[in-house]
Short mmCIF file of C-alpha atoms and ligand atoms in Angstrom, two decimals:
data_model
loop_
_atom_site.label_atom_id
_atom_site.label_comp_id
_atom_site.label_asym_id
_atom_site.label_seq_id
_atom_site.Cartn_x
_atom_site.Cartn_y
_atom_site.Cartn_z
CA ARG R 1 0.00 0.00 0.00
CA SER R 2 1.43 3.34 -0.92
CA ALA R 3 1.45 6.27 1.50
CA ALA R 4 -0.68 9.36 0.96
CA PRO R 5 0.70 11.84 -1.60
CA THR R 6 2.97 14.14 0.34
CA ASP R 7 5.45 16.97 0.07
CA LEU R 8 8.20 15.89 2.45
CA VAL R 9 10.33 18.92 3.25
CA VAL R 10 13.64 18.03 4.91
CA PHE R 11 15.42 20.84 6.75
CA GLY R 12 19.06 19.81 6.92
CA GLY R 13 18.53 18.13 3.56
CA THR R 14 22.25 17.88 2.72
CA GLY R 15 23.22 16.74 6.23
CA ASP R 16 24.42 13.43 7.53
CA LEU R 17 21.03 12.10 8.60
CA ALA R 18 19.35 12.94 5.30
CA MET R 19 22.13 11.41 3.25
CA ARG R 20 22.77 8.32 5.38
CA LYS R 21 19.27 7.45 6.56
CA LEU R 22 16.38 9.40 5.08
CA LEU R 23 17.17 9.29 1.36
CA PRO R 24 18.16 5.61 1.40
CA ALA R 25 14.96 4.76 3.30
CA LEU R 26 12.87 6.77 0.84
CA LEU R 27 14.57 5.08 -2.10
CA LEU R 28 13.69 1.69 -0.64
CA CYS R 29 10.09 2.84 -0.21
CA GLU R 30 10.17 3.83 -3.87
CA LYS R 31 11.51 0.44 -4.86
CA ASP R 32 8.67 -1.26 -2.99
CA GLY R 33 6.13 1.01 -4.72
CA ARG R 34 5.15 2.70 -1.46
CA LEU R 35 5.53 6.34 -2.53
CA ALA R 36 2.50 7.94 -4.16
CA PRO R 37 3.19 8.99 -7.77
CA THR R 38 3.05 12.71 -6.96
CA THR R 39 5.02 12.64 -3.70
CA ARG R 40 7.93 15.07 -3.68
CA ILE R 41 10.99 15.31 -1.47
CA VAL R 42 12.14 18.87 -0.94
CA ALA R 43 15.55 19.31 0.69
CA VAL R 44 16.24 22.63 2.36
CA SER R 45 19.77 23.66 3.29
CA ARG R 46 22.19 26.55 3.24
CA ASP R 47 24.00 25.12 0.22
CA GLY R 48 23.51 27.24 -2.86
CA ILE R 49 22.79 24.28 -5.12
CA GLY R 50 19.95 23.53 -7.52
CA ASP R 51 17.90 20.40 -8.10
CA ALA R 52 20.40 18.84 -10.50
CA ASP R 53 23.32 19.09 -8.09
CA TYR R 54 21.23 17.81 -5.24
CA ARG R 55 20.08 14.83 -7.27
CA GLY R 56 23.74 14.09 -8.06
CA LYS R 57 24.63 14.21 -4.36
CA ALA R 58 21.69 12.00 -3.48
CA GLU R 59 22.56 9.47 -6.16
CA ALA R 60 26.10 9.21 -4.82
CA ALA R 61 24.84 8.87 -1.24
CA VAL R 62 22.43 6.03 -1.94
CA ALA R 63 24.84 4.19 -4.26
CA ASP R 64 27.02 2.86 -1.46
CA ASN R 65 24.53 2.94 1.38
CA PRO R 66 24.62 -0.36 3.31
CA SER R 67 20.82 -0.64 3.67
CA VAL R 68 20.34 -0.04 -0.04
CA LEU R 69 23.07 -2.53 -0.95
CA ARG R 70 21.58 -5.15 1.36
CA ALA R 71 18.21 -4.82 -0.33
CA GLY R 72 19.67 -5.74 -3.74
CA ALA R 73 20.05 -3.93 -7.04
CA VAL R 74 17.89 -0.87 -7.67
CA PRO R 75 16.49 -1.01 -11.21
CA ALA R 76 17.49 2.07 -13.24
CA PRO R 77 13.88 3.27 -13.82
CA VAL R 78 13.22 3.13 -10.06
CA LEU R 79 16.30 5.21 -9.32
CA ARG R 80 15.36 7.71 -12.03
CA ARG R 81 11.81 8.05 -10.74
CA PHE R 82 13.14 8.58 -7.23
CA LEU R 83 15.69 11.22 -8.24
CA GLU R 84 13.03 13.12 -10.15
CA ARG R 85 11.07 13.57 -6.95
CA LEU R 86 13.98 15.45 -5.35
CA HIS R 87 14.22 19.22 -5.18
CA HIS R 88 16.56 21.52 -3.32
CA VAL R 89 15.77 24.96 -1.96
CA PRO R 90 18.72 27.03 -0.65
CA LEU R 91 17.69 28.73 2.57
CA ASP R 92 19.92 30.21 5.23
CA LEU R 93 17.82 30.72 8.36
CA ASP R 94 19.88 33.77 9.36
CA GLU R 95 19.83 35.36 5.94
CA PRO R 96 16.86 33.85 4.19
CA GLY R 97 16.77 36.29 1.26
CA ASP R 98 14.02 34.96 -1.02
CA GLY R 99 14.50 31.40 0.35
CA TRP R 100 11.10 31.20 2.04
CA ASP R 101 9.35 32.58 -1.07
CA ARG R 102 11.06 30.00 -3.22
CA LEU R 103 10.03 27.24 -0.85
CA ARG R 104 6.43 28.50 -0.83
CA ALA R 105 6.35 28.80 -4.62
CA LEU R 106 7.59 25.24 -5.00
CA LEU R 107 5.06 23.88 -2.48
CA ASP R 108 2.23 25.86 -4.07
CA ALA R 109 2.99 24.28 -7.42
CA ALA R 110 1.98 20.84 -6.19
CA PRO R 111 1.45 18.33 -8.98
CA GLY R 112 -2.20 17.40 -9.19
CA GLY R 113 -3.21 20.27 -6.87
CA ASP R 114 -3.53 20.37 -3.13
CA ALA R 115 -6.54 18.16 -2.53
CA GLY R 116 -5.70 15.25 -0.23
CA ARG R 117 -2.06 16.14 -0.30
CA GLY R 118 -0.08 15.98 2.94
CA ARG R 119 2.81 18.18 3.93
CA VAL R 120 5.53 17.09 6.32
CA TYR R 121 8.42 19.18 7.64
CA TYR R 122 11.23 16.95 8.81
CA LEU R 123 13.65 18.86 11.03
CA ALA R 124 16.96 17.01 10.68
CA MET R 125 18.66 19.87 12.53
CA PRO R 126 20.00 20.56 16.02
CA PRO R 127 17.10 20.76 18.50
CA MET R 128 17.79 24.35 19.53
CA LEU R 129 16.63 25.37 16.04
CA PHE R 130 13.31 23.52 16.18
CA GLY R 131 11.29 26.34 17.74
CA ARG R 132 12.76 28.92 15.44
CA ILE R 133 12.07 26.93 12.26
CA CYS R 134 8.47 26.33 13.32
CA ALA R 135 7.99 30.05 14.01
CA ASP R 136 9.52 30.88 10.62
CA LEU R 137 7.24 28.37 8.90
CA GLU R 138 4.25 30.01 10.50
CA ALA R 139 5.42 33.54 9.73
CA ASN R 140 5.78 32.52 6.12
CA GLY R 141 2.30 31.06 5.96
CA LEU R 142 3.57 27.50 5.60
CA ALA R 143 2.42 25.88 8.84
CA GLY R 144 -1.31 25.77 8.23
CA GLY R 145 -3.79 23.04 7.41
CA GLU R 146 -2.82 19.52 8.26
CA SER R 147 0.92 20.05 7.82
CA ARG R 148 3.00 18.00 10.25
CA VAL R 149 6.39 18.40 11.80
CA VAL R 150 8.91 15.63 12.55
CA LEU R 151 11.49 16.26 15.28
CA GLU R 152 14.68 14.27 15.46
CA LYS R 153 16.09 13.22 18.82
CA PRO R 154 17.60 14.25 21.17
CA LEU R 155 14.85 16.64 22.08
CA GLY R 156 16.84 19.14 24.13
CA ARG R 157 19.55 18.29 26.62
CA ASP R 158 17.50 18.22 29.81
CA LEU R 159 13.93 18.58 31.01
CA GLU R 160 13.99 22.35 30.93
CA SER R 161 15.28 22.69 27.39
CA ALA R 162 12.93 19.92 26.22
CA ARG R 163 10.00 21.84 27.67
CA GLU R 164 11.10 25.05 25.99
CA ILE R 165 11.41 23.30 22.64
CA ASN R 166 8.06 21.54 23.07
CA ASP R 167 6.41 24.85 23.98
CA ALA R 168 7.92 26.63 20.99
CA VAL R 169 6.96 23.85 18.57
CA GLY R 170 3.57 23.49 20.24
CA ALA R 171 2.82 27.18 19.66
CA VAL R 172 2.73 26.37 15.94
CA PHE R 173 1.96 22.66 15.57
CA SER R 174 -0.58 20.94 17.81
CA GLU R 175 0.50 17.70 19.52
CA ARG R 176 -1.49 15.73 16.93
CA ARG R 177 0.64 17.25 14.17
CA THR R 178 3.96 16.76 16.00
CA PHE R 179 5.92 13.57 15.38
CA ARG R 180 8.94 12.99 17.66
CA ILE R 181 11.01 10.30 16.08
CA ASP R 182 12.90 7.57 17.90
CA HIS R 183 14.10 5.29 15.17
CA TYR R 184 14.42 2.33 17.54
CA LEU R 185 10.63 2.17 17.61
CA GLY R 186 10.65 1.61 13.87
CA LYS R 187 12.85 -1.48 14.06
CA GLU R 188 10.97 -4.62 13.06
CA THR R 189 11.87 -6.67 16.12
CA VAL R 190 10.82 -3.87 18.41
CA GLN R 191 7.35 -3.96 16.95
CA ASN R 192 7.52 -7.71 17.07
CA LEU R 193 8.09 -7.46 20.77
CA LEU R 194 4.63 -5.94 21.07
CA ALA R 195 3.21 -8.76 18.95
CA LEU R 196 5.06 -11.35 21.01
CA ARG R 197 3.76 -9.95 24.28
CA PHE R 198 0.22 -9.07 23.35
CA ALA R 199 -0.77 -11.51 20.59
CA ASN R 200 0.31 -14.64 22.47
CA MET R 201 -1.10 -16.05 25.67
CA PHE R 202 1.79 -17.98 27.11
CA LEU R 203 4.10 -15.11 28.11
CA GLU R 204 1.76 -12.86 30.02
CA PRO R 205 1.33 -15.12 33.07
CA VAL R 206 5.09 -15.29 33.59
CA TRP R 207 5.83 -11.68 32.70
CA ASN R 208 6.40 -10.40 36.21
CA SER R 209 8.68 -10.45 39.23
CA ARG R 210 7.59 -13.93 40.31
CA TRP R 211 9.11 -15.50 37.22
CA ILE R 212 11.59 -12.96 35.90
CA ASP R 213 14.89 -12.42 37.68
CA HIS R 214 16.07 -9.40 35.73
CA VAL R 215 16.12 -7.76 32.30
CA GLN R 216 19.16 -6.61 30.30
CA ILE R 217 19.01 -4.19 27.40
CA THR R 218 22.20 -3.72 25.40
CA ALA R 219 22.92 -1.51 22.40
CA ALA R 220 26.57 -2.02 21.51
CA GLU R 221 28.32 -0.33 18.60
CA THR R 222 31.74 -0.92 17.11
CA VAL R 223 32.04 2.57 15.68
CA GLY R 224 33.45 5.54 17.58
CA VAL R 225 31.97 9.04 17.37
CA GLY R 226 33.58 9.57 13.98
CA THR R 227 32.96 13.06 12.66
CA ARG R 228 30.15 13.82 15.13
CA HIS R 229 32.40 15.00 17.96
CA GLY R 230 30.89 18.49 17.94
CA TYR R 231 27.43 17.15 18.67
CA TYR R 232 28.47 14.18 20.77
CA ASP R 233 30.73 15.97 23.21
CA ARG R 234 27.79 18.05 24.45
CA SER R 235 25.59 14.99 24.59
CA GLY R 236 27.26 11.75 25.68
CA ALA R 237 25.82 8.26 25.64
CA MET R 238 23.19 9.00 28.28
CA ARG R 239 21.50 11.73 26.22
CA ASP R 240 22.29 10.17 22.85
CA MET R 241 21.05 6.63 23.50
CA VAL R 242 19.67 6.00 26.98
CA GLN R 243 17.21 8.90 27.33
CA ASN R 244 15.46 7.80 24.18
CA HIS R 245 16.23 4.43 22.56
CA LEU R 246 17.01 2.36 25.65
CA LEU R 247 14.25 3.78 27.82
CA GLN R 248 11.77 3.23 25.00
CA LEU R 249 12.78 -0.43 24.83
CA LEU R 250 12.42 -0.67 28.60
CA CYS R 251 8.90 0.74 28.26
CA LEU R 252 7.89 -1.88 25.73
CA ILE R 253 9.14 -4.69 27.98
CA ALA R 254 7.60 -3.28 31.16
CA MET R 255 4.32 -1.74 29.99
CA GLU R 256 0.92 -3.12 30.90
CA PRO R 257 -1.20 -4.47 28.03
CA PRO R 258 -2.89 -1.49 26.36
CA SER R 259 -6.63 -1.78 25.78
CA SER R 260 -6.10 -1.47 22.03
CA PHE R 261 -3.32 -0.89 19.53
CA ASP R 262 -4.40 2.68 19.42
CA ARG R 263 -1.96 5.57 19.28
CA GLU R 264 -2.96 6.97 22.66
CA ALA R 265 -3.57 3.66 24.42
CA VAL R 266 -0.06 2.42 23.65
CA ARG R 267 1.60 5.68 24.58
CA ASP R 268 -0.46 6.01 27.77
CA GLU R 269 0.94 2.69 28.97
CA LYS R 270 4.50 3.61 28.01
CA VAL R 271 4.43 6.89 29.87
CA LYS R 272 3.21 5.12 33.01
CA VAL R 273 6.37 3.01 32.96
CA LEU R 274 8.57 6.10 32.72
CA GLN R 275 6.67 7.65 35.59
CA SER R 276 7.20 4.48 37.64
CA LEU R 277 10.98 4.49 37.32
CA ALA R 278 12.46 4.80 40.79
CA PRO R 279 14.38 8.10 40.88
CA LEU R 280 18.17 7.83 40.91
CA ALA R 281 20.10 10.78 42.27
CA GLY R 282 23.25 11.64 44.18
CA GLU R 283 25.14 8.74 45.76
CA GLU R 284 22.39 6.34 44.76
CA ALA R 285 22.87 7.30 41.11
CA LEU R 286 26.62 6.81 41.33
CA ARG R 287 26.16 3.37 42.87
CA HIS R 288 23.71 2.25 40.21
CA THR R 289 25.55 3.50 37.14
CA ALA R 290 28.89 3.07 35.38
CA ARG R 291 30.22 5.46 32.76
CA GLY R 292 33.10 4.93 30.43
CA GLN R 293 35.06 6.62 27.68
CA TYR R 294 36.99 4.65 25.07
CA SER R 295 40.75 5.00 24.92
CA ALA R 296 43.09 4.56 21.99
CA GLY R 297 44.04 1.01 21.14
CA SER R 298 43.65 -1.78 18.72
CA GLN R 299 40.23 -2.90 17.56
CA GLY R 300 39.86 -5.79 15.16
CA GLY R 301 43.58 -5.58 14.28
CA ARG R 302 43.43 -1.85 13.56
CA GLU R 303 44.76 1.04 15.66
CA VAL R 304 41.97 3.42 16.55
CA PRO R 305 42.11 6.79 18.29
CA GLY R 306 40.68 7.32 21.74
CA TYR R 307 37.63 9.54 22.19
CA THR R 308 39.79 12.59 22.92
CA GLY R 309 41.86 11.91 19.79
CA GLU R 310 38.89 11.87 17.39
CA PRO R 311 38.59 14.56 14.71
CA GLY R 312 37.27 17.77 16.23
CA ALA R 313 38.29 16.87 19.81
CA ASP R 314 40.36 19.39 21.67
CA GLY R 315 41.91 17.85 24.74
CA ALA R 316 40.39 16.27 27.80
CA SER R 317 36.67 15.64 28.01
CA SER R 318 34.49 14.03 30.64
CA THR R 319 31.81 13.01 28.13
CA GLU R 320 30.86 9.34 28.40
CA THR R 321 30.80 7.07 25.38
CA PHE R 322 29.51 4.17 27.47
CA VAL R 323 26.81 3.91 30.11
CA ALA R 324 25.57 0.98 32.15
CA LEU R 325 22.90 1.42 34.75
CA GLU R 326 20.47 -0.41 36.92
CA ALA R 327 16.92 0.92 36.86
CA ALA R 328 13.92 -0.16 38.88
CA VAL R 329 10.31 0.01 37.76
CA ALA R 330 8.52 0.62 41.03
CA ASN R 331 5.15 -1.08 40.61
CA TRP R 332 3.48 -4.40 41.46
CA ARG R 333 4.55 -6.21 38.34
CA TRP R 334 8.23 -5.34 38.53
CA ALA R 335 9.04 -4.81 42.20
CA GLY R 336 12.54 -6.16 42.87
CA VAL R 337 13.38 -6.88 39.20
CA PRO R 338 16.46 -4.92 38.08
CA PHE R 339 16.47 -3.54 34.55
CA TYR R 340 20.09 -3.30 33.44
CA LEU R 341 20.69 -0.93 30.52
CA ARG R 342 23.97 -0.65 28.67
CA THR R 343 25.22 1.13 25.59
CA GLY R 344 28.64 1.98 24.28
CA LYS R 345 30.72 2.86 21.28
CA ARG R 346 33.87 1.00 20.19
CA MET R 347 32.71 -2.26 21.65
CA ALA R 348 33.74 -5.71 20.42
CA ARG R 349 30.63 -6.28 18.30
CA ARG R 350 27.64 -4.35 17.02
CA TYR R 351 24.48 -5.80 18.40
CA SER R 352 21.35 -4.69 20.19
CA GLU R 353 19.36 -7.10 22.26
CA ILE R 354 16.99 -7.49 25.14
CA VAL R 355 17.49 -10.40 27.51
CA VAL R 356 14.68 -11.40 29.82
CA GLN R 357 16.28 -13.70 32.36
CA PHE R 358 13.89 -16.03 34.16
CA ARG R 359 14.39 -17.32 37.66
CA GLY R 360 15.85 -20.74 38.41
CA VAL R 361 13.73 -23.79 39.15
CA PRO R 362 12.74 -24.02 42.81
CA HIS R 363 14.13 -27.54 43.25
CA PRO R 364 16.71 -28.99 40.86
CA ILE R 365 16.42 -32.75 40.40
CA PHE R 366 18.82 -33.50 37.55
CA PRO R 367 22.54 -34.11 37.97
CA GLY R 368 24.58 -31.02 37.20
CA GLN R 369 21.52 -28.79 37.23
CA GLY R 370 22.68 -25.92 39.38
CA ALA R 371 20.22 -23.52 40.87
CA ALA R 372 21.58 -20.32 39.35
CA PRO R 373 21.82 -18.80 36.89
CA SER R 374 18.74 -20.22 35.28
CA PRO R 375 19.14 -21.26 31.65
CA ASN R 376 15.74 -19.84 30.81
CA ARG R 377 16.19 -16.62 28.93
CA LEU R 378 14.19 -14.92 26.27
CA VAL R 379 16.64 -13.13 23.99
CA ILE R 380 15.20 -10.60 21.60
CA ARG R 381 17.84 -9.61 19.09
CA LEU R 382 17.14 -6.34 17.28
CA GLN R 383 20.27 -6.27 15.17
CA PRO R 384 22.31 -7.23 13.26
CA GLU R 385 19.98 -10.20 12.81
CA GLU R 386 16.37 -10.22 13.94
CA THR R 387 15.67 -13.22 16.09
CA ILE R 388 13.70 -14.14 19.13
CA ARG R 389 15.20 -17.03 21.05
CA LEU R 390 13.93 -18.86 24.11
CA HIS R 391 16.75 -20.69 25.85
CA MET R 392 15.84 -23.91 27.58
CA LEU R 393 17.47 -27.05 28.87
CA ALA R 394 16.78 -30.31 27.08
CA LYS R 395 18.00 -33.84 27.53
CA GLU R 396 21.12 -34.68 25.62
CA PRO R 397 20.39 -37.65 23.32
CA GLY R 398 21.90 -40.94 24.49
CA ALA R 399 21.23 -44.00 26.64
CA GLY R 400 23.76 -43.16 29.34
CA GLU R 401 23.30 -40.95 32.34
CA LEU R 402 20.68 -38.25 31.83
CA ARG R 403 22.52 -35.10 30.88
CA LEU R 404 21.09 -31.68 30.23
CA ARG R 405 22.07 -29.47 27.37
CA PRO R 406 21.02 -25.90 26.52
CA ALA R 407 18.81 -25.82 23.43
CA PRO R 408 17.22 -22.67 22.04
CA LEU R 409 13.78 -22.40 20.56
CA GLU R 410 14.27 -19.91 17.81
CA LEU R 411 12.06 -17.66 15.76
CA SER R 412 14.15 -16.22 12.98
CA LEU R 413 12.10 -13.49 11.43
CA SER R 414 14.09 -13.44 8.20
CA ASP R 415 13.77 -17.21 7.75
CA SER R 416 10.14 -17.44 8.82
CA PHE R 417 8.96 -14.67 6.55
CA ALA R 418 10.56 -14.54 3.14
CA VAL R 419 10.28 -10.80 2.82
CA ARG R 420 12.80 -8.09 3.42
CA SER R 421 12.47 -6.33 6.77
CA PRO R 422 12.18 -2.61 6.16
CA ASP R 423 14.70 -0.29 7.74
CA ALA R 424 13.38 1.63 10.76
CA TYR R 425 13.24 4.94 8.89
CA GLU R 426 11.23 3.42 6.02
CA ARG R 427 8.53 2.37 8.41
CA LEU R 428 8.49 5.64 10.32
CA LEU R 429 8.50 7.85 7.23
CA MET R 430 5.52 5.94 5.88
CA ASP R 431 3.75 6.37 9.22
CA VAL R 432 4.35 10.13 9.17
CA MET R 433 3.03 10.42 5.63
CA ASN R 434 -0.05 8.45 6.71
CA GLY R 435 -0.45 10.52 9.88
CA ASP R 436 -0.02 7.59 12.30
CA PRO R 437 1.86 8.65 15.47
CA THR R 438 1.67 5.33 17.39
CA LEU R 439 5.41 4.70 17.05
CA PHE R 440 6.40 8.29 17.84
CA MET R 441 7.08 9.79 21.24
CA ARG R 442 4.46 11.95 22.81
CA ARG R 443 5.46 15.11 24.63
CA ASP R 444 4.79 13.66 28.09
CA GLU R 445 6.95 10.60 27.31
CA VAL R 446 9.94 12.67 26.31
CA GLU R 447 9.60 14.88 29.35
CA ALA R 448 9.12 11.95 31.74
CA ALA R 449 12.30 10.39 30.35
CA TRP R 450 14.27 13.60 30.94
CA ARG R 451 12.82 13.91 34.42
CA TRP R 452 14.41 10.55 35.29
CA VAL R 453 17.67 11.11 33.39
CA ASP R 454 18.49 14.64 34.63
CA PRO R 455 19.38 13.74 38.24
CA VAL R 456 21.61 10.91 37.04
CA ILE R 457 23.56 13.25 34.79
CA GLY R 458 23.59 15.73 37.68
CA ALA R 459 25.16 13.15 39.99
CA TRP R 460 27.99 12.63 37.49
CA GLN R 461 29.08 16.28 37.56
CA GLY R 462 32.69 16.52 38.62
CA THR R 463 33.37 12.82 38.01
CA ASP R 464 35.33 11.37 35.13
CA PRO R 465 34.25 8.40 33.06
CA GLU R 466 36.31 5.24 33.42
CA PRO R 467 38.58 4.58 30.41
CA TYR R 468 37.95 1.35 28.52
CA ALA R 469 39.85 -0.40 25.78
CA PRO R 470 38.31 -0.41 22.29
CA GLY R 471 37.03 -3.74 21.01
CA GLY R 472 36.05 -5.08 24.44
CA THR R 473 33.00 -5.18 26.67
CA GLY R 474 33.28 -1.75 28.27
CA PRO R 475 34.66 -0.56 31.59
CA GLN R 476 35.09 -2.80 34.60
CA GLY R 477 32.54 -0.74 36.51
CA ALA R 478 29.79 -2.09 34.23
CA HIS R 479 30.68 -5.66 35.15
CA ASP R 480 30.95 -4.80 38.84
CA LEU R 481 27.45 -3.33 38.70
CA LEU R 482 25.97 -6.78 38.04
CA ALA R 483 28.57 -8.82 39.89
CA ARG R 484 27.48 -7.21 43.16
CA SER R 485 24.26 -9.19 42.97
CA GLY R 486 25.89 -12.33 41.53
CA ARG R 487 24.75 -11.56 37.98
CA ALA R 488 26.67 -11.05 34.75
CA TRP R 489 26.07 -9.41 31.40
CA HIS R 490 24.94 -11.69 28.65
CA GLU R 491 27.51 -11.01 25.95
CA GLY R 492 25.38 -12.16 23.05
CA GLU R 493 26.19 -15.16 20.90
C1 BG6 H 501 21.48 7.38 17.02
C2 BG6 H 501 22.62 7.93 17.82
O1 BG6 H 501 20.26 7.84 17.53
O2 BG6 H 501 21.49 5.97 17.07
C3 BG6 H 501 23.94 7.39 17.31
O3 BG6 H 501 22.63 9.34 17.75
C4 BG6 H 501 23.90 5.88 17.22
O4 BG6 H 501 25.02 7.81 18.12
C5 BG6 H 501 22.66 5.40 16.50
O5 BG6 H 501 25.05 5.45 16.52
C6 BG6 H 501 22.51 3.89 16.61
O6 BG6 H 501 21.47 3.46 15.78
P1 BG6 H 501 21.42 1.98 15.22
O7 BG6 H 501 20.10 1.90 14.52
O8 BG6 H 501 22.59 1.81 14.33
O9 BG6 H 501 21.50 1.08 16.43
#
């Protein structure tokens, strides 16, 4: 099914996000026939280039994009049709000249007229510009009707700045027309987690503190900060990954069943989880968290610079590139169940997964069957592969002494369904064009997440992150965090 005909206007249209994520995702939507024939993509940036140059840039960007390559060859007519949808409007926010008029003229000249045509402004820009762009859109008569705005994360750098941004955006676009993107929510396995929990009967009875010992959520990356030092140094892993992606995953694991798969019902349940997080501040926050920063060293046989040696870095920095923490969801279902969250750059492998670790059996009867840790784990792998695995113990075949052996029950989504899984941005861009905000963050969610994160970041002031070697499993402090209660990180398989 193709999305509604739309003018998708991307502010920051020549930037990293547009080139690496948005255009490739839109091309793949094109390939699958999911863009309406008259949909246009209008890039806005300071660059003084015209449509032809922009199309050239876009063609080069999608040519070697990993998601595009993975999806197989793009037939020439598909690529041509896609490139023809692209336009570029030069517009410097500080010195707009006739930039806004040119944008308006282009949007007014919609193919096939305006009827039933959506308009989406995607702000792939630093968050402190969000309010200003929205005000400018309104002042230029471009924010009316059913036009929508998409805001990239991170939304601000603390609760106060998030509120200011939300107020400024909200003065122009109502909440219904505001789409706050968290691309983790667009990942196939993340949505599958909802299906797994709420379309099947067998998990719900055991989905609580009686049966579950703890939960681990890991998002590990092999890359460093690369060329994003300017942004990253003011952000750090807590604001870049935990405040949004990791807490959103925690919400999906911990939420109560919503009464329907309705945009508000799902988000109502998620926000309740964020509001139930036990506050962490001061000493308590220091005890329940570990922060790290990668040092120089060898990773996969290659020498890599440390965080403070990356391009754009100027000397010492106390920004963390790794965070591990223990959170508690203070309600009946989860009382006493630690949620361990961990994310880091320059780790041994790139993988994101959720591990739900069940408790041990109350009374072991088989030889060699220790009490802890229990072999029963549900491992939901988001990437690189998309699998859901339930680890169990089974009898090892043979007539001798009864021996137990771990054996996983596996649902491999790519093997079970012979279709390509769309990239997160494909899914979310289609949802925006169709006006469906279910997988986007509501204002109260974002603010509740900051409310919990702020005191943790506050507790870190004046402390330095622990150095960790590239290509490993992060700083020792992260292991100590679990070892204190006799637990250990599941390092994937
Ligand atoms: C982004 C962060 O939101 O997510 C990046 O800003 C991070 O720092 C990226 O690399 C990770 O996304 P993914 O989909 O590759 O896990």
